[in-house]
Amino acid sequence: MSDPRHIAIIMDGNGRWATARGLPRSAGHRAGVESLRAIVHHAGVTGLEWLTFFAFSSENWSRPDGEVRELLALLKMFIRRDLADLHRKNVHISVIGERDNLSADVRGLLVEAETLTRANTGLNLVIAFNYGARDELTRAMRRLAIDVAAGRLDPQSISADLISANLDTSGMPDPDLIIRTSGEMRLSNFLLWQAAYAEFLFVPCMWPDFTPAVFEEAIEAYRSRDRRFGGVNSKQCCKESPELLAVATASDGVAS
Ligand code: FPP
């Protein structure tokens, strides 16, 4: 299978990584930023097209105040410190998620990152911040409903493509591969619509231990997957039908 165009990552396990070392959870988040930096650099060098990180979910506000403050501070520090370097590396930055309830300084930094890197043609780095897929879909549905109510939109013309075009990810390819670290096996409200045909990989290591080598192993595992997008591949179909298997085997050039 060809290489993934778009990889999305749920960075999980920062807290457990820190606790296992007798450190405060904030140390895990700081170490997590180092992993993120290393993966962004690696993806840029290896020519990946799209890379999305789930950095802060719309549900993360329910964490203790101190931890929320720390995560917001890390995002701000990341943009202030790394933006110039990412721009030099031709990285194009977009941010998905609800902006309205973010403070003006955070909103300003997100706009600054997007504006500065708008014309860049290298890695497309997407940061999901204050993001929740149900919230994203709700905002999109509300917008379409307003257009229907105003007579600007015929309900019959609402299609999957129109819904996609109204999501925060409008214009981005769907993720081919979604990786979650820490061994947890769930999506946690991440890219629910866009993940319709994504491959999933759940890796046991905690996010701060996720290295470019593990990233490459994940891509290798993806290459061995059989993506059918709701169809069948010829070999699978043929297993159920000996006649077709003979045809497929012959066309493979293998004597039967
Ligand atoms: C999950 O670990 C991780 C998060 C909720 C936040 C991830 C954020 C960063 C790595 C840093 C901030 C992002 C940017 C873009 C600078 P957890 O705390 O849920 O870990 P646990 O499940 O072990 O408790």
Tab-separated table of C-alpha atoms and ligand atoms in Angstrom, residues 11-17 25 29 32-33 36 54-56 60 63 67 71 74-75 78 127 129 182 206-207, ligand 1:
chain	number	residue	atom	x	y	z
A	11	MET	CA	-0.926	12.180	22.146
A	12	ASP	CA	-1.890	10.240	25.256
A	13	GLY	CA	-0.031	9.192	28.384
A	14	ASN	CA	1.832	12.346	29.429
A	15	GLY	CA	0.377	12.147	32.939
A	16	ARG	CA	1.194	8.451	33.409
A	17	TRP	CA	4.696	8.973	32.034
A	25	ARG	CA	1.867	15.774	35.434
A	29	HIS	CA	3.157	17.603	29.191
A	32	GLY	CA	5.208	15.683	25.380
A	33	VAL	CA	6.012	18.944	23.619
A	36	LEU	CA	5.808	16.657	19.243
A	54	PHE	CA	-4.830	16.433	19.199
A	55	ALA	CA	-3.350	18.973	21.599
A	56	PHE	CA	-6.343	20.029	23.704
A	60	ASN	CA	-9.958	19.017	28.648
A	63	ARG	CA	-9.110	19.099	34.226
A	67	GLU	CA	-3.256	21.699	34.464
A	71	LEU	CA	-1.507	23.260	28.680
A	74	LEU	CA	2.645	25.247	26.609
A	75	LEU	CA	0.704	26.030	23.452
A	78	PHE	CA	5.358	26.448	21.523
A	127	ILE	CA	-3.116	21.530	15.626
A	129	PHE	CA	-6.864	22.863	20.010
A	182	SER	CA	-0.510	4.887	25.788
A	206	MET	CA	3.382	6.879	26.446
A	207	TRP	CA	3.515	10.002	24.270
B	1	FPP	C1	-2.823	13.388	27.094
B	1	FPP	O1	-2.061	12.965	28.184
B	1	FPP	C2	-2.295	14.625	26.548
B	1	FPP	C3	-2.930	15.834	26.567
B	1	FPP	C4	-4.266	16.030	27.155
B	1	FPP	C5	-2.315	17.031	26.023
B	1	FPP	C6	-1.274	16.862	24.984
B	1	FPP	C7	-0.532	18.119	24.911
B	1	FPP	C8	0.784	18.297	24.710
B	1	FPP	C9	1.726	17.221	24.367
B	1	FPP	C10	1.388	19.631	24.851
B	1	FPP	C11	0.635	20.840	24.350
B	1	FPP	C12	0.475	20.964	22.893
B	1	FPP	C13	1.118	21.831	22.075
B	1	FPP	C14	0.665	21.965	20.660
B	1	FPP	C15	2.263	22.608	22.472
B	1	FPP	P1	-2.793	12.776	29.590
B	1	FPP	O2	-2.506	13.966	30.414
B	1	FPP	O3	-4.257	12.509	29.396
B	1	FPP	O4	-2.058	11.532	30.123
B	1	FPP	P2	-2.659	10.417	31.090
B	1	FPP	O5	-3.768	9.740	30.331
B	1	FPP	O6	-1.502	9.515	31.319
B	1	FPP	O7	-3.129	11.106	32.316
